[in-house]
mmCIF file of C-alpha atoms and ligand atoms in Angstrom:
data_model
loop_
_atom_site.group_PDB
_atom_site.id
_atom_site.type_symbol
_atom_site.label_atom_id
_atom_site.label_comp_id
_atom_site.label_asym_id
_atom_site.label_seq_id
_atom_site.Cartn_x
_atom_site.Cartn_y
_atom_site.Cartn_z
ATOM 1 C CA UNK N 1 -1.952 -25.613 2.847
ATOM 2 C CA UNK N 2 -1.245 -23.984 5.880
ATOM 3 C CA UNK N 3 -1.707 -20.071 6.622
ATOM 4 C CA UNK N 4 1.796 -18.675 6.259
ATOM 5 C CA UNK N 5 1.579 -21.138 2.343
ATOM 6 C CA UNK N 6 -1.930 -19.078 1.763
ATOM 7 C CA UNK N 7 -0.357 -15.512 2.751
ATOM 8 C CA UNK N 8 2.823 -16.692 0.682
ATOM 9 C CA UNK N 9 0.476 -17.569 -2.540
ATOM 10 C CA UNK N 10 -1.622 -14.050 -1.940
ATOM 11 C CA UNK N 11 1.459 -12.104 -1.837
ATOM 12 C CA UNK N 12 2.922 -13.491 -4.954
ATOM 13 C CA UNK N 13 -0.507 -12.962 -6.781
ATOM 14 C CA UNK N 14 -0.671 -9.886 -6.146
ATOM 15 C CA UNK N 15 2.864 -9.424 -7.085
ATOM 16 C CA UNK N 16 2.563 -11.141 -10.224
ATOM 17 C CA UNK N 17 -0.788 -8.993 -11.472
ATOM 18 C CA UNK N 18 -0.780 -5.851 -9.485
ATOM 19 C CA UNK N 19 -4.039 -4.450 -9.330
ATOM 20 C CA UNK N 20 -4.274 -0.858 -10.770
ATOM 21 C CA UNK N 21 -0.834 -0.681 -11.691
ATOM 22 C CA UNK N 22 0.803 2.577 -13.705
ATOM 23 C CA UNK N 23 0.384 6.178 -13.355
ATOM 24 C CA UNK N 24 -2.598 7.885 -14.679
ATOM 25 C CA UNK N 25 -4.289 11.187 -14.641
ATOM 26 C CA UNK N 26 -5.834 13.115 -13.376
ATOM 27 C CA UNK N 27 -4.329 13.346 -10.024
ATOM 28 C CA UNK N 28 -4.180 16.405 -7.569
ATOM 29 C CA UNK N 29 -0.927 14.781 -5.560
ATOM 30 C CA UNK N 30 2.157 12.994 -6.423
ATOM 31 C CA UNK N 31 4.346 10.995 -3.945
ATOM 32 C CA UNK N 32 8.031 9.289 -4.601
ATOM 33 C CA UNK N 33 9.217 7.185 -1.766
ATOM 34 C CA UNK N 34 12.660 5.520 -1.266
ATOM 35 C CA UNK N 35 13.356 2.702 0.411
ATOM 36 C CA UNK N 36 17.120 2.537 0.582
ATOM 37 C CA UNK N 37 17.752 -0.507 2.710
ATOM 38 C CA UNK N 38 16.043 -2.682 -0.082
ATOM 39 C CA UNK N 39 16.213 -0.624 -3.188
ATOM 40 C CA UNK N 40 12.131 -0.123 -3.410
ATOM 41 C CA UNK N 41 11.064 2.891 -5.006
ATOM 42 C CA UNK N 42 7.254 3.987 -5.734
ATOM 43 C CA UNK N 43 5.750 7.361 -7.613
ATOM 44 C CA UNK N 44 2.397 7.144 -6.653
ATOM 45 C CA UNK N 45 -0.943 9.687 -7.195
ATOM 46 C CA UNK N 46 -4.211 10.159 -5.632
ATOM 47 C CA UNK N 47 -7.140 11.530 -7.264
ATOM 48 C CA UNK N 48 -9.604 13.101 -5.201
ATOM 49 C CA UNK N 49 -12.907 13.036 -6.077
ATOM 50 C CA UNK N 50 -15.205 15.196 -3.144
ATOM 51 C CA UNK N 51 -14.737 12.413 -0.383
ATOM 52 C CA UNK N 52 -13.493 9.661 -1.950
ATOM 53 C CA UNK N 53 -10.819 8.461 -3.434
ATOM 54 C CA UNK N 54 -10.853 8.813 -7.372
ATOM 55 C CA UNK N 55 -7.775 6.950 -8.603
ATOM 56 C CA UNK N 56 -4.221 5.765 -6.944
ATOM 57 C CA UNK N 57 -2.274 4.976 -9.555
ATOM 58 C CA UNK N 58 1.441 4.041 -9.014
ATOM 59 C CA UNK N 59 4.498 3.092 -10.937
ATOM 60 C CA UNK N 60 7.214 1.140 -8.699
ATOM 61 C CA UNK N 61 10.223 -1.246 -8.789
ATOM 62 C CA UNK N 62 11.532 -3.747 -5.973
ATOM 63 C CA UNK N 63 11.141 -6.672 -4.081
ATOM 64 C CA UNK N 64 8.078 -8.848 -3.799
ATOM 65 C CA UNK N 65 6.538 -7.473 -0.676
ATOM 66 C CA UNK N 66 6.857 -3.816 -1.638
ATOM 67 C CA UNK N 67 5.400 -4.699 -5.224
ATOM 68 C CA UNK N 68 2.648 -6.907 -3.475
ATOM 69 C CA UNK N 69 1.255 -4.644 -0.924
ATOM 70 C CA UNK N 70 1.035 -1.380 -3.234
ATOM 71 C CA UNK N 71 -1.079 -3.904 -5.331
ATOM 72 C CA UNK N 72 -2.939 -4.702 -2.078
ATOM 73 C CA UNK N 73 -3.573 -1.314 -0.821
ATOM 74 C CA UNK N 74 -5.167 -0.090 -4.557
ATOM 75 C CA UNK N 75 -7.989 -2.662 -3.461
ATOM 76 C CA UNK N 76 -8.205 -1.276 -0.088
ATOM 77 C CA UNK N 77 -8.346 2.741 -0.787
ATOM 78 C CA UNK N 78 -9.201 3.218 -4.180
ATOM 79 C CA UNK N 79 -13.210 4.298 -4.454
ATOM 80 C CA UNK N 80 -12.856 4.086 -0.417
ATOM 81 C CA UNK N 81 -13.763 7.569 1.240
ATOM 82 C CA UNK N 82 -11.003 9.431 2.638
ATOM 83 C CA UNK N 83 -12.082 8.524 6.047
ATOM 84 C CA UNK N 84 -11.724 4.573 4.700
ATOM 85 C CA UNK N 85 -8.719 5.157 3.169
ATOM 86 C CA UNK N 86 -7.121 6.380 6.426
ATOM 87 C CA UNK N 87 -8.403 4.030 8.576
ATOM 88 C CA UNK N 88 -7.236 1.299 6.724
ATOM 89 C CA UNK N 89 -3.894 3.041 6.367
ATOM 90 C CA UNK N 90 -3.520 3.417 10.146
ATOM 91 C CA UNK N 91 -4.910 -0.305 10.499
ATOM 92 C CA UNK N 92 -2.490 -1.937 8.243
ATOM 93 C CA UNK N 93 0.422 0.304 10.179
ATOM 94 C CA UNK N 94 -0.609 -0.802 13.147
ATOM 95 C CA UNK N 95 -0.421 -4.466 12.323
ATOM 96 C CA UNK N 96 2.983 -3.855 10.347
ATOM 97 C CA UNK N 97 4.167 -2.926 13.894
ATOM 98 C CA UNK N 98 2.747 -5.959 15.823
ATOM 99 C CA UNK N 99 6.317 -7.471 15.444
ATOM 100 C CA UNK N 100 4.232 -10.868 15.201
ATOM 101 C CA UNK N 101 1.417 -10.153 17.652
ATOM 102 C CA UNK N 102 -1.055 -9.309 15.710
ATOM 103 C CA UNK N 103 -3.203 -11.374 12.676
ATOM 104 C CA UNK N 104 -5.095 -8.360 11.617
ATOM 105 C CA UNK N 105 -8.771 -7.886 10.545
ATOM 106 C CA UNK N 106 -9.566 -9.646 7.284
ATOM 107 C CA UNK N 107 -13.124 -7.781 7.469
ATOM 108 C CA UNK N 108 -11.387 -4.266 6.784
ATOM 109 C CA UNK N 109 -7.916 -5.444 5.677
ATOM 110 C CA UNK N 110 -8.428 -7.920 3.505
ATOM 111 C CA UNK N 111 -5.580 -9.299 1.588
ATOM 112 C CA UNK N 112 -3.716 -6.993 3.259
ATOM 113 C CA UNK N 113 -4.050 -9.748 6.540
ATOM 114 C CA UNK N 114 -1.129 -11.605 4.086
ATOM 115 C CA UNK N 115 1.559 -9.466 5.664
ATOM 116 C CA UNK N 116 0.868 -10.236 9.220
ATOM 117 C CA UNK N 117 3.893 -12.613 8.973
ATOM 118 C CA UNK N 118 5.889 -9.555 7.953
ATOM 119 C CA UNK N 119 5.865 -7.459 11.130
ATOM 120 C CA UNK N 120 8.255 -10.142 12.618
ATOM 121 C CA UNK N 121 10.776 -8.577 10.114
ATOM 122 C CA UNK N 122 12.173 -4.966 10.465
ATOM 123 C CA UNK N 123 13.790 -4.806 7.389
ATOM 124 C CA UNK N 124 10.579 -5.843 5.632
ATOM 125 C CA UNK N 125 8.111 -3.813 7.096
ATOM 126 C CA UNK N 126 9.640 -0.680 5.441
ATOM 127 C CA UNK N 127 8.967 -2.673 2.129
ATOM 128 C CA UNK N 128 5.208 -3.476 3.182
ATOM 129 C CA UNK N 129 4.787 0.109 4.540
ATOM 130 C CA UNK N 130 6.556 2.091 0.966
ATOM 131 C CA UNK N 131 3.256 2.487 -0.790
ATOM 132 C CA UNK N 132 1.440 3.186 2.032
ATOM 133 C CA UNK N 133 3.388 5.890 3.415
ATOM 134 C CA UNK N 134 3.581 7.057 -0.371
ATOM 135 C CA UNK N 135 -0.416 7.195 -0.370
ATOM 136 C CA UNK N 136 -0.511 9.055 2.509
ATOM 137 C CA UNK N 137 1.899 11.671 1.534
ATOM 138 C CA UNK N 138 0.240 12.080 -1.839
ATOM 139 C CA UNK N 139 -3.052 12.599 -0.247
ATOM 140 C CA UNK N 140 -1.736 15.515 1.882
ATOM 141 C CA UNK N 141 -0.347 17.019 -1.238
ATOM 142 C CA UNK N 142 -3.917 16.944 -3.111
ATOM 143 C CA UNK N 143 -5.621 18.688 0.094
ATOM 144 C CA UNK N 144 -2.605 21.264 -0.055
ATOM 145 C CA UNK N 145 -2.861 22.808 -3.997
ATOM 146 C CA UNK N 146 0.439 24.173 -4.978
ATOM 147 C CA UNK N 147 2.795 21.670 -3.218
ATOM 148 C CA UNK N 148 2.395 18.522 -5.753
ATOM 149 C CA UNK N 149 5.483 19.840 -7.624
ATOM 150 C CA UNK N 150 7.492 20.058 -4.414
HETATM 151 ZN ZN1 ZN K 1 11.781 -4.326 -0.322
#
């Protein structure tokens, strides 16, 4: 089995079970992202917890890579500090805009590494990014009280 068979087999795993799939509570921000070009929608929450990250809990339909990497960045930022979660956000958006160059740090990324092959695609990095950019939004709207219902 050769890498791009691996990253193939962890993104359909994670499609297949998502880890920490469906929306729960409590949560101090809400996010719902559109991706038009595919169809990929996500509602996501963050629960904040002092400096960490409580919960992200999500509800979201699409395509494989979209469904796969919200499953992929649960592992990476839930129970993470705030300052983890980030990083790895900023990590992972970096490598999703490699275009190809760049393999990506299994040490912090982890499964996350399985998309490398994605940033060749422009089309499918707005799938890979969706949850991510959904995270990050929801975060700013726990550390701003009043705007979740906006
Ligand atoms: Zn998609």
């Amino acid at each position: 089995m050769n890498l791009d068979e691996l990253y193939q087999e962890v993104i359909l795993d994670h499609y297949k079970h998502p880890r920490g799939a469906g929306l729960r509570e409590p949560y101090e921000g809400e996010s719902h992202q559109v991706n038009p070009t595919c169809g990929d929608e996500i509602t996501l929450r963050v629960h904040v917890d002092g400096d960490t990250i409580g919960d992200v809990s999500y509800d979201n339909v699409g395509c494989s890579i979209s469904k796969a990497s919200a499953s992929v960045m649960y592992e990476l930022v839930n129970g993470a500090t705030v300052d983890d979660a980030l990083a790895r956000l900023a990590e992972f958006t970096e490598l999703m805009n490699s275009k190809g160059q760049a393999e990506g740090d299994e040490e912090t990324l982890e499964d996350a590494v399985a998309f490398a092959g994605v940033s060749k695609y422009p089309m499918r990095v707005k799938c890979a990014l969706l949850g991510w950019m959904a995270f990050k939004d929801a975060l700013v709207r726990a550390s701003t009280p009043g705007r979740t219902e906006a």
